[in-house]
Amino acid sequence: MNPANLVEISGLSISFGNNTVIDNISMALMQGEITTLIGPNGAGKTTLVKAVLGLLTPTEGVIQRSATLRIGYMPQKLHIDTTFPLTVERFLKTAAFASTADRHQALQSVRAENLLKQSVHSLSGGEMQRVLLARALLRKPELLVLDEPAQGVDINGQTELYKLIASIRDKYNCAVLMISHDLHLVMAATDQVICLNHHICCSGHPEQVSTDPSYIELFGIPGAEDLALYSHHHNHRHDNHGDILPLPDKQESDHTACGGHH
C-alpha cells in the first residue's frame, strides 16, 4: 500500500444476488485530497461509500485502509423525531467520546457556533448540514466521508458549503470522499472526480471529466443544466447600438430568453 494513500481499493465488485452494483473498481483516497463521486441514481455511489466505511463486504476485490484510520461520516440526511426535544449541544453530546472543547471547536470549524443552544428542529437545511458536519469532525478524522452534504440546501448555500468543506480539508489535512450530483457546483472544491455508473466511466480533474464523452453521455452537454427558459418584463427597449430607450405609451414588453440575466 502506498504510504501517501489512506485507502486503496483494487478490483472491487459488490453484488446482491444476481445484481452487480459495483463492478471492478480501483481507486485511492489520498491525504489532503477531495474526491467527489458523481453518477446517476442507482449507479452504486452509496454502496461504494458503505464499502469504504466497512459496512459492506466486497464480493470480489480488496479494500486496504491505513492501520489507525479515523473516519468521520456525515449521512445524507438524519430523521429526528420532532416530539423529541433536542438542542444542537445535546445532539453533539451523543458523540460521547468528545469533550465540551471539542464540540465548540467543531462548531467553530463549520461557522455555526451560534447554533449551540438552538433546537435541531428549528434549523434550516443549511444549518442542519453544518451541525451534521460538525459532528463528523468530532472524530478528528483523517478521512471525512460526506453523502450528499448539500442535500436540502439552496444554491447559494451549496456554494458556501462546498467552500467550507475545502477549508476544513485544509485545516485538518484530511482526505474527503464526497457524493454529489452537482459537478458544476463542486468543481472549485474538488481535486478528483470519479464518474460512476456501476463501473468507473471516467475520472480525473473536474475540467477533464466535464468534457469526457462518458460524462456527457450520462449528464448531457456540459453547462446545459445552467441554461433555463424564463419570462421577464421590460419597461424599456434598446436601439441598434444597445442603448436603453423608453417604451412608447409606457407599455411593457414580454420576452423569453435562454440563460443569462438582463
XYZ file of N, CA and C in Angstrom:
786
model
N 0.850 -1.198 0.000
C 0.000 0.000 0.000
C 0.882 1.242 0.000
N 0.561 2.191 -0.885
C 1.312 3.435 -0.963
C 1.133 4.230 0.327
N 2.217 4.634 0.999
C 2.093 5.362 2.272
C 1.315 6.668 2.149
N 1.261 7.249 0.953
C 0.532 8.508 0.758
C -0.978 8.304 0.728
N -1.412 7.053 0.570
C -2.838 6.757 0.464
C -3.400 6.313 1.808
N -4.564 6.812 2.150
C -5.261 6.361 3.355
C -6.094 5.120 3.066
N -6.635 5.061 1.843
C -7.443 3.912 1.422
C -7.047 3.551 -0.003
N -6.862 2.256 -0.256
C -6.641 1.763 -1.615
C -7.662 0.683 -1.919
N -8.330 0.824 -3.065
C -9.350 -0.128 -3.497
C -8.883 -0.765 -4.798
N -8.892 -2.093 -4.834
C -8.405 -2.813 -6.018
C -9.430 -3.853 -6.455
N -9.919 -3.729 -7.690
C -10.809 -4.725 -8.281
C -12.077 -4.974 -7.492
N -12.642 -3.919 -6.915
C -13.806 -4.070 -6.037
C -15.079 -4.337 -6.829
N -15.770 -5.408 -6.467
C -17.094 -5.704 -7.004
C -18.007 -6.073 -5.850
N -19.254 -5.597 -5.910
C -20.250 -5.921 -4.892
C -21.540 -6.306 -5.594
N -22.042 -7.485 -5.267
C -23.277 -7.984 -5.864
C -24.278 -8.325 -4.781
N -25.544 -8.124 -5.097
C -26.637 -8.566 -4.238
C -27.451 -9.559 -5.062
N -27.271 -10.849 -4.779
C -27.876 -11.868 -5.615
C -27.251 -11.825 -6.996
N -28.091 -11.710 -8.022
C -27.587 -11.630 -9.400
C -27.352 -10.195 -9.861
N -27.567 -9.238 -8.962
C -27.444 -7.825 -9.310
C -26.068 -7.286 -8.897
N -25.216 -6.995 -9.892
C -23.896 -6.428 -9.621
C -24.027 -4.915 -9.556
N -23.827 -4.359 -8.356
C -23.995 -2.915 -8.142
C -22.687 -2.177 -8.388
N -21.578 -2.790 -7.991
C -20.243 -2.225 -8.178
C -19.416 -3.249 -8.944
N -18.767 -2.818 -10.009
C -18.069 -3.772 -10.870
C -16.622 -3.336 -11.128
N -15.678 -4.060 -10.515
C -14.246 -3.934 -10.821
C -13.741 -2.486 -10.683
N -13.899 -1.940 -9.494
C -13.487 -0.561 -9.243
C -12.136 -0.535 -8.523
N -11.232 0.281 -9.013
C -9.930 0.505 -8.371
C -9.727 2.013 -8.236
N -9.371 2.456 -7.038
C -9.166 3.877 -6.776
C -8.413 4.024 -5.456
N -7.960 5.236 -5.172
C -7.246 5.503 -3.936
C -7.704 6.842 -3.370
N -7.696 6.943 -2.040
C -8.010 8.183 -1.346
C -6.747 8.660 -0.654
N -6.315 9.857 -1.022
C -5.031 10.378 -0.564
C -5.249 11.498 0.457
N -4.401 11.542 1.459
C -4.475 12.585 2.470
C -4.412 13.966 1.816
N -5.321 14.863 2.257
C -5.335 16.223 1.752
C -6.039 16.401 0.427
N -6.679 15.347 -0.096
C -7.319 15.413 -1.405
C -8.817 15.205 -1.279
N -9.583 16.002 -2.015
C -11.040 15.851 -2.062
C -11.406 15.052 -3.308
N -12.087 13.931 -3.085
C -12.562 13.084 -4.187
C -14.084 13.111 -4.189
N -14.657 13.445 -5.334
C -16.109 13.513 -5.452
C -16.617 12.410 -6.366
N -17.593 11.665 -5.871
C -18.274 10.637 -6.661
C -19.525 11.237 -7.276
N -19.659 11.133 -8.585
C -20.877 11.568 -9.256
C -21.411 10.410 -10.086
N -22.677 10.484 -10.417
C -23.292 9.436 -11.220
C -24.791 9.470 -11.053
N -25.518 8.820 -11.944
C -26.985 8.829 -11.871
C -27.472 8.060 -10.654
N -28.742 8.238 -10.330
C -29.343 7.465 -9.241
C -29.220 5.974 -9.537
N -28.869 5.207 -8.514
C -28.731 3.767 -8.685
C -27.413 3.336 -9.280
N -26.445 4.281 -9.377
C -25.161 3.966 -10.013
C -24.207 3.217 -9.096
N -24.519 3.155 -7.790
C -23.663 2.443 -6.849
C -22.825 3.345 -5.957
N -23.092 4.655 -5.950
C -22.282 5.586 -5.174
C -22.361 5.291 -3.680
N -23.577 5.148 -3.159
C -23.739 4.894 -1.727
C -23.186 3.516 -1.361
N -23.340 2.543 -2.249
C -22.780 1.214 -1.999
C -21.264 1.283 -1.878
N -20.634 2.052 -2.746
C -19.181 2.210 -2.682
C -18.765 2.874 -1.381
N -19.501 3.901 -0.972
C -19.186 4.585 0.288
C -19.324 3.629 1.470
N -20.378 2.829 1.477
C -20.565 1.868 2.568
C -19.421 0.860 2.622
N -18.915 0.488 1.460
C -17.781 -0.430 1.421
C -16.538 0.240 2.008
N -16.309 1.508 1.673
C -15.171 2.247 2.228
C -15.286 2.336 3.747
N -16.515 2.525 4.243
C -16.741 2.626 5.682
C -16.640 1.281 6.389
N -16.582 0.199 5.620
C -16.505 -1.131 6.218
C -17.850 -1.721 6.564
N -18.932 -1.136 6.033
C -20.281 -1.605 6.335
C -20.742 -2.691 5.373
N -20.043 -2.861 4.249
C -20.361 -3.903 3.279
C -19.105 -4.700 2.963
N -19.262 -5.993 2.818
C -18.141 -6.867 2.461
C -18.096 -7.045 0.945
N -16.963 -6.803 0.328
C -16.860 -6.951 -1.127
C -17.149 -8.378 -1.580
N -17.791 -8.504 -2.730
C -17.945 -9.808 -3.361
C -16.609 -10.247 -3.951
N -15.913 -9.287 -4.538
C -14.566 -9.510 -5.061
C -13.730 -8.263 -4.790
N -12.421 -8.445 -4.800
C -11.527 -7.304 -4.664
C -11.102 -7.047 -3.229
N -10.280 -6.018 -3.057
C -9.667 -5.727 -1.763
C -9.779 -4.243 -1.458
N -10.092 -3.929 -0.193
C -10.034 -2.561 0.307
C -8.991 -2.522 1.416
N -7.935 -1.742 1.209
C -6.902 -1.582 2.226
C -7.023 -0.205 2.853
N -6.987 -0.154 4.175
C -7.039 1.115 4.908
C -5.791 1.226 5.768
N -5.331 2.459 5.986
C -4.206 2.628 6.903
C -4.611 2.102 8.278
N -3.659 1.577 9.017
C -3.945 0.771 10.208
C -4.784 1.499 11.257
N -4.551 2.774 11.461
C -5.241 3.511 12.528
C -6.173 4.575 11.961
N -6.718 4.326 10.792
C -7.525 5.326 10.084
C -8.748 5.748 10.906
N -8.886 7.054 11.132
C -10.066 7.619 11.788
C -10.970 8.213 10.706
N -12.234 7.794 10.723
C -13.194 8.224 9.706
C -14.313 9.012 10.363
N -14.621 10.169 9.813
C -15.812 10.918 10.199
C -16.837 10.809 9.087
N -18.084 10.509 9.442
C -19.118 10.256 8.435
C -20.288 11.214 8.615
N -20.700 11.822 7.519
C -21.874 12.694 7.509
C -22.929 12.066 6.614
N -24.051 11.621 7.177
C -25.082 10.979 6.349
C -25.785 11.984 5.461
N -26.496 11.467 4.461
C -27.232 12.327 3.538
C -28.302 13.123 4.271
N -28.986 12.489 5.156
C -29.996 13.163 5.980
C -30.184 12.355 7.262
N -30.736 13.014 8.261
C -30.958 12.364 9.545
C -32.370 12.696 10.009
N -33.145 11.679 10.286
C -34.518 11.885 10.738
C -34.549 11.855 12.269
N -34.953 12.972 12.871
C -35.058 13.080 14.320
C -36.521 13.336 14.662
N -37.078 12.536 15.535
C -38.476 12.666 15.929
C -38.745 14.097 16.406
N -39.716 14.748 15.782
C -39.993 16.147 16.115
C -40.557 16.319 17.524
N -41.035 15.241 18.139
C -41.559 15.343 19.513
C -40.441 15.210 20.541
N -39.224 14.930 20.065
C -38.097 14.737 20.982
C -37.336 16.054 21.121
N -37.373 16.682 22.313
C -36.675 17.971 22.476
C -35.166 17.764 22.454
N -34.508 18.437 21.508
C -33.079 18.201 21.329
C -32.410 19.471 20.831
N -31.490 20.001 21.626
C -30.704 21.146 21.181
C -29.483 20.646 20.401
N -28.846 21.552 19.696
C -27.613 21.212 18.980
C -26.563 20.700 19.966
N -26.481 21.337 21.122
C -25.498 20.918 22.129
C -25.731 19.476 22.567
N -26.982 19.132 22.849
C -27.294 17.759 23.267
C -27.071 16.767 22.128
N -27.394 17.194 20.906
C -27.169 16.314 19.756
C -25.687 15.991 19.615
N -24.827 16.993 19.752
C -23.383 16.754 19.641
C -22.863 15.914 20.800
N -23.551 15.969 21.936
C -23.135 15.153 23.088
C -23.373 13.671 22.853
N -24.171 13.327 21.839
C -24.365 11.904 21.534
C -23.070 11.273 21.039
N -22.124 12.110 20.613
C -20.767 11.622 20.343
C -20.021 11.644 21.672
N -20.210 10.591 22.458
C -19.787 10.581 23.858
C -18.280 10.738 24.044
N -17.519 10.450 22.977
C -16.066 10.488 23.087
C -15.512 11.909 23.045
N -16.346 12.896 22.719
C -15.870 14.265 22.514
C -16.045 15.104 23.779
N -15.135 16.035 23.988
C -15.205 16.938 25.133
C -15.997 18.191 24.768
N -16.312 18.992 25.770
C -17.003 20.263 25.523
C -16.176 21.151 24.605
N -14.877 21.192 24.847
C -13.988 21.996 23.994
C -13.998 21.492 22.558
N -14.045 20.168 22.388
C -14.106 19.584 21.043
C -15.370 20.021 20.321
N -16.497 20.024 21.035
C -17.776 20.390 20.418
C -17.768 21.853 19.984
N -17.229 22.720 20.834
C -17.154 24.131 20.471
C -16.228 24.336 19.276
N -15.101 23.635 19.265
C -14.161 23.775 18.147
C -14.780 23.292 16.847
N -15.516 22.168 16.910
C -16.144 21.625 15.702
C -17.177 22.603 15.141
N -17.985 23.208 16.022
C -18.977 24.186 15.554
C -18.290 25.426 14.977
N -17.173 25.836 15.580
C -16.426 26.967 15.032
C -15.875 26.632 13.652
N -15.438 25.395 13.462
C -14.862 24.973 12.179
C -15.879 25.049 11.050
N -17.166 24.838 11.389
C -18.219 24.902 10.363
C -18.974 26.230 10.420
N -18.441 27.167 11.205
C -19.012 28.518 11.341
C -20.463 28.468 11.805
N -20.700 27.687 12.859
C -22.064 27.531 13.375
C -22.099 27.555 14.892
N -21.133 28.227 15.514
C -21.081 28.243 16.984
C -22.298 28.921 17.593
N -22.965 29.805 16.824
C -24.162 30.492 17.326
C -25.372 29.571 17.446
N -25.265 28.347 16.927
C -26.405 27.421 16.940
C -26.423 26.508 18.163
N -25.431 26.621 19.037
C -25.235 25.649 20.121
C -26.500 25.390 20.929
N -27.227 26.435 21.293
C -28.379 26.283 22.191
C -29.697 26.153 21.434
N -29.655 26.193 20.116
C -30.893 26.113 19.347
C -31.410 24.680 19.250
N -32.720 24.553 19.074
C -33.320 23.248 18.825
C -32.955 22.781 17.420
N -32.631 21.508 17.279
C -32.313 20.993 15.946
C -33.534 21.065 15.034
N -34.735 21.121 15.628
C -35.949 21.154 14.815
C -36.195 22.535 14.215
N -35.508 23.554 14.718
C -35.697 24.912 14.211
C -34.650 25.290 13.166
N -33.715 24.397 12.881
C -32.615 24.720 11.971
C -33.067 24.674 10.514
N -32.482 25.542 9.703
C -32.697 25.472 8.256
C -31.929 24.278 7.701
N -32.168 23.976 6.431
C -31.454 22.862 5.812
C -29.948 23.054 5.875
N -29.488 24.267 5.551
C -28.059 24.545 5.562
C -27.464 24.475 6.953
N -28.202 24.971 7.951
C -27.716 24.917 9.336
C -27.603 23.480 9.831
N -28.595 22.642 9.487
C -28.557 21.245 9.924
C -27.379 20.516 9.292
N -27.089 20.812 8.020
C -25.956 20.171 7.366
C -24.647 20.559 8.052
N -24.536 21.797 8.487
C -23.333 22.241 9.198
C -23.185 21.529 10.544
N -24.312 21.320 11.219
C -24.272 20.612 12.502
C -23.861 19.150 12.285
N -24.406 18.513 11.256
C -24.009 17.136 10.942
C -22.519 17.063 10.590
N -22.049 18.069 9.872
C -20.632 18.127 9.525
C -19.783 18.313 10.779
N -20.245 19.155 11.692
C -19.521 19.356 12.948
C -19.416 18.054 13.734
N -20.505 17.279 13.753
C -20.471 16.012 14.489
C -19.462 15.048 13.862
N -19.383 15.051 12.532
C -18.401 14.188 11.864
C -16.978 14.610 12.222
N -16.774 15.913 12.435
C -15.435 16.414 12.752
C -14.999 16.071 14.175
N -15.949 15.690 15.035
C -15.603 15.368 16.419
C -14.651 14.176 16.515
N -14.609 13.363 15.481
C -13.690 12.217 15.482
C -12.272 12.630 15.080
N -12.090 13.931 14.779
C -10.794 14.406 14.273
C -10.346 13.500 13.122
N -11.158 13.437 12.084
C -10.976 12.417 11.043
C -9.763 12.661 10.157
N -9.173 11.543 9.762
C -8.183 11.563 8.685
C -8.889 11.422 7.339
N -10.059 10.772 7.367
C -10.919 10.635 6.188
C -12.310 11.104 6.563
N -12.808 12.083 5.813
C -14.148 12.617 6.029
C -15.022 12.142 4.878
N -16.085 11.400 5.195
C -16.965 10.825 4.178
C -18.311 11.557 4.235
N -18.701 12.165 3.126
C -19.887 13.023 3.076
C -20.843 12.518 2.005
N -22.026 12.089 2.427
C -23.027 11.575 1.491
C -24.007 12.695 1.171
N -23.884 13.282 -0.029
C -24.741 14.390 -0.469
C -24.795 15.492 0.589
N -23.661 16.124 0.914
C -23.648 17.109 2.002
C -24.512 18.333 1.764
N -24.841 18.628 0.503
C -25.645 19.816 0.200
C -27.126 19.491 0.049
N -27.539 18.307 0.482
C -28.939 17.897 0.394
C -29.822 18.890 1.141
N -30.855 19.412 0.470
C -31.800 20.309 1.126
C -31.305 21.730 1.316
N -30.198 22.084 0.659
C -29.627 23.423 0.796
C -29.811 24.166 -0.525
N -30.139 25.474 -0.457
C -30.339 26.232 -1.690
C -29.000 26.452 -2.404
N -29.064 26.974 -3.637
C -27.866 27.080 -4.481
C -26.771 27.908 -3.817
N -27.131 29.076 -3.278
C -26.123 29.905 -2.624
C -25.514 29.193 -1.426
N -26.369 28.498 -0.678
C -25.890 27.751 0.484
C -24.986 26.596 0.088
N -25.291 25.954 -1.049
C -24.456 24.854 -1.527
C -23.050 25.341 -1.856
N -22.968 26.480 -2.547
C -21.665 27.031 -2.907
C -20.838 27.312 -1.660
N -21.472 27.909 -0.647
C -20.772 28.213 0.600
C -20.356 26.937 1.326
N -21.225 25.914 1.273
C -20.923 24.665 1.953
C -19.728 23.963 1.322
N -19.652 23.976 -0.005
C -18.511 23.349 -0.674
C -17.219 24.106 -0.385
N -17.301 25.441 -0.288
C -16.119 26.216 0.102
C -15.694 25.857 1.525
N -16.689 25.668 2.398
C -16.410 25.300 3.780
C -15.718 23.945 3.851
N -16.180 22.984 3.055
C -15.571 21.648 3.043
C -14.118 21.740 2.601
N -13.839 22.575 1.608
C -12.455 22.754 1.158
C -11.601 23.358 2.264
N -12.153 24.311 3.018
C -11.380 24.926 4.100
C -11.138 23.935 5.232
N -12.097 23.048 5.477
C -11.920 22.010 6.502
C -10.832 21.033 6.082
N -10.817 20.676 4.794
C -9.743 19.815 4.286
C -8.387 20.456 4.563
N -8.283 21.764 4.322
C -7.025 22.464 4.548
C -6.663 22.497 6.030
N -7.654 22.732 6.879
C -7.411 22.851 8.319
C -7.004 21.518 8.938
N -7.700 20.452 8.571
C -7.464 19.140 9.175
C -6.484 18.289 8.370
N -6.161 18.734 7.159
C -5.299 17.965 6.254
C -5.801 16.533 6.112
N -7.109 16.404 5.957
C -7.725 15.083 5.841
C -8.077 14.807 4.381
N -8.356 13.557 4.091
C -8.947 13.201 2.803
C -10.457 13.369 2.916
N -11.091 13.729 1.814
C -12.549 13.858 1.781
C -13.073 13.008 0.637
N -14.046 12.156 0.945
C -14.766 11.392 -0.073
C -16.206 11.872 -0.035
N -16.681 12.416 -1.139
C -17.966 13.097 -1.160
C -18.819 12.603 -2.319
N -20.106 12.389 -2.046
C -21.074 12.096 -3.105
C -21.790 13.397 -3.454
N -21.904 13.683 -4.740
C -22.627 14.876 -5.179
C -23.222 14.621 -6.562
N -24.332 15.304 -6.838
C -24.925 15.269 -8.181
C -24.542 16.506 -8.986
N -23.847 17.447 -8.356
C -23.680 18.771 -8.955
C -22.221 19.066 -9.260
N -21.703 18.493 -10.336
C -20.300 18.710 -10.681
C -20.004 20.187 -10.888
N -20.925 20.918 -11.536
C -20.662 22.324 -11.835
C -20.554 23.159 -10.567
N -21.145 22.705 -9.439
C -21.041 23.442 -8.182
C -19.808 23.044 -7.372
N -19.380 21.794 -7.482
C -18.260 21.333 -6.650
C -16.913 21.440 -7.349
N -16.917 21.887 -8.607
C -15.672 21.894 -9.376
C -14.548 22.636 -8.669
N -14.863 23.793 -8.084
C -13.822 24.611 -7.463
C -13.302 23.992 -6.171
N -14.053 23.050 -5.601
C -13.668 22.487 -4.307
C -13.334 21.004 -4.398
N -12.981 20.526 -5.581
C -12.712 19.109 -5.778
C -11.375 18.911 -6.493
N -10.601 17.962 -5.998
C -9.326 17.637 -6.643
C -9.497 16.539 -7.685
N -10.318 15.548 -7.352
C -10.509 14.397 -8.231
C -11.998 14.071 -8.315
N -12.467 13.798 -9.519
C -13.854 13.390 -9.737
C -13.853 11.970 -10.285
N -14.730 11.140 -9.737
C -14.926 9.789 -10.258
C -16.379 9.672 -10.699
N -16.577 9.486 -11.986
C -17.918 9.336 -12.554
C -18.268 7.851 -12.552
N -19.304 7.521 -11.794
C -19.633 6.122 -11.538
C -20.977 5.766 -12.159
N -21.009 4.635 -12.853
C -22.268 4.038 -13.281
C -22.094 2.522 -13.208
N -22.006 2.035 -11.979
C -21.690 0.650 -11.617
C -20.197 0.347 -11.808
N -19.590 0.922 -12.832
C -18.143 0.875 -13.013
C -17.658 2.322 -13.128
N -16.368 2.530 -13.151
C -15.847 3.884 -13.328
C -15.888 4.246 -14.805
N -16.746 5.220 -15.148
C -16.870 5.661 -16.544
C -15.712 6.552 -16.934
N -15.325 7.454 -16.032
C -14.201 8.358 -16.273
C -13.779 8.945 -14.930
N -12.574 9.439 -14.875
C -12.082 10.041 -13.640
C -10.981 11.028 -13.978
N -10.709 11.928 -13.029
C -9.668 12.920 -13.237
C -10.061 14.236 -12.606
N -9.390 15.319 -13.022
C -9.742 16.644 -12.534
C -11.115 17.031 -13.082
N -11.849 17.886 -12.366
C -13.213 18.235 -12.795
C -13.300 18.736 -14.225
N -12.339 19.565 -14.642
C -12.387 20.105 -16.002
C -12.263 18.996 -17.047
N -11.460 17.981 -16.734
C -11.315 16.852 -17.657
C -12.601 16.040 -17.735
N -13.162 15.749 -16.568
C -14.352 14.899 -16.515
C -15.534 15.573 -17.201
N -15.670 16.896 -17.024
C -16.838 17.588 -17.563
C -16.881 17.581 -19.089
N -15.755 17.316 -19.734
C -15.734 17.248 -21.208
C -15.537 15.827 -21.717
N -15.503 14.865 -20.803
C -15.315 13.473 -21.203
C -16.596 12.942 -21.862
N -16.488 12.211 -22.969
C -17.684 11.686 -23.644
C -18.576 10.844 -22.730
N -17.983 10.097 -21.799
C -18.786 9.269 -20.892
C -19.627 10.132 -19.963
N -19.029 11.226 -19.491
C -19.773 12.158 -18.628
C -20.904 12.815 -19.412
N -20.596 13.263 -20.624
C -21.601 13.931 -21.452
C -22.749 12.984 -21.787
N -22.426 11.724 -22.004
C -23.466 10.729 -22.302
C -24.418 10.559 -21.127
N -23.861 10.612 -19.899
C -24.681 10.427 -18.706
C -25.460 11.676 -18.332
N -24.824 12.837 -18.474
C -25.404 14.058 -17.923
C -25.756 15.108 -18.961
N -25.416 14.893 -20.224
C -25.731 15.879 -21.251
C -24.576 16.824 -21.497
N -24.828 17.861 -22.293
C -23.793 18.816 -22.671
C -23.334 19.584 -21.447
N -22.023 19.734 -21.208
C -21.543 20.475 -20.044
C -22.144 21.872 -19.991
N -22.631 22.222 -18.794
C -23.190 23.555 -18.614
C -24.641 23.668 -19.023
N -25.196 22.626 -19.647
C -26.581 22.729 -20.104
C -27.547 22.901 -18.946
N -27.166 22.354 -17.758
C -28.051 22.463 -16.608
C -28.178 23.903 -16.122
N -27.242 24.774 -16.555
C -27.293 26.160 -16.133
C -28.189 27.002 -17.038
N -28.649 26.438 -18.165
C -29.476 27.184 -19.098
C -30.949 26.908 -18.807
N -31.716 27.950 -18.649
C -33.132 27.753 -18.355
C -33.952 28.823 -19.040
N -35.104 28.422 -19.526
C -36.007 29.401 -20.121
C -36.742 30.145 -19.017
N -36.814 31.450 -19.160
C -37.582 32.207 -18.190
C -38.228 33.384 -18.896
N -39.323 33.887 -18.301
C -40.007 35.065 -18.831
C -39.725 36.247 -17.918
N -39.601 37.415 -18.521
C -39.395 38.611 -17.724
C -40.024 39.794 -18.444
N -40.189 40.885 -17.702
C -40.858 42.073 -18.236
C -39.842 43.192 -18.420
N -39.921 43.890 -19.537
C -39.082 45.050 -19.792
C -39.924 46.310 -19.650
N -39.364 47.329 -19.015
C -40.004 48.640 -19.032
C -39.195 49.594 -19.897
N -38.429 49.005 -20.843
C -37.616 49.804 -21.756
C -37.376 48.992 -23.032
N -36.762 49.644 -24.037
C -36.361 48.947 -25.246
C -34.942 49.390 -25.600
N -34.338 48.758 -26.603
C -32.969 49.063 -26.991
C -32.942 49.562 -28.440
N -32.035 50.511 -28.710
C -31.825 50.894 -30.097
C -30.786 49.969 -30.731
N -30.396 50.267 -31.979
C -29.474 49.383 -32.692
C -28.082 49.320 -32.067
N -27.778 50.284 -31.203
C -26.478 50.297 -30.537
C -26.544 49.678 -29.139
N -27.717 49.222 -28.746
C -27.879 48.615 -27.436
C -28.232 49.602 -26.346
N -28.386 50.890 -26.689
C -28.723 51.882 -25.680
C -30.192 51.738 -25.287
N -30.481 52.071 -23.998
C -31.831 51.921 -23.470
C -32.685 53.107 -23.870
N -33.898 52.811 -24.375
C -34.876 53.831 -24.725
C -36.188 53.499 -24.032
N -36.982 54.491 -23.649
C -38.280 54.183 -23.023
C -39.236 53.575 -24.033
N -40.158 52.740 -23.531
C -41.179 52.165 -24.402
C -42.227 53.224 -24.731
N -42.750 53.217 -25.943
C -43.825 54.157 -26.268
C -45.073 53.838 -25.465
N -45.773 54.887 -25.039
C -47.038 54.751 -24.306
C -46.878 53.969 -23.011
N -45.647 53.920 -22.488
C -45.371 53.269 -21.206
C -45.823 51.821 -21.178
N -45.758 51.153 -22.328
C -46.136 49.745 -22.383
C -44.936 48.885 -22.031
N -45.233 47.743 -21.475
C -44.181 46.784 -21.186
C -44.201 45.698 -22.230
N -43.034 45.143 -22.518
C -42.968 44.025 -23.461
C -42.501 42.781 -22.749
N -43.061 41.628 -23.109
C -42.645 40.356 -22.547
C -41.630 39.718 -23.471
N -40.584 39.160 -22.889
C -39.561 38.474 -23.663
C -39.266 37.132 -23.003
N -38.846 36.224 -23.796
C -38.355 34.968 -23.263
C -36.902 34.820 -23.699
N -36.076 34.443 -22.749
C -34.640 34.327 -23.032
C -34.151 32.981 -22.531
N -33.042 32.558 -23.047
C -32.446 31.294 -22.625
C -31.132 31.596 -21.914
N -31.127 31.341 -20.606
C -29.914 31.562 -19.814
C -29.612 33.030 -19.667
N -28.723 33.356 -18.742
C -28.239 34.720 -18.573
C -29.240 35.616 -17.880
N -28.853 36.891 -17.698
C -29.669 37.856 -16.984
C -29.697 39.150 -17.787
N -30.770 39.928 -17.537
C -30.828 41.228 -18.210
C -30.729 42.329 -17.169
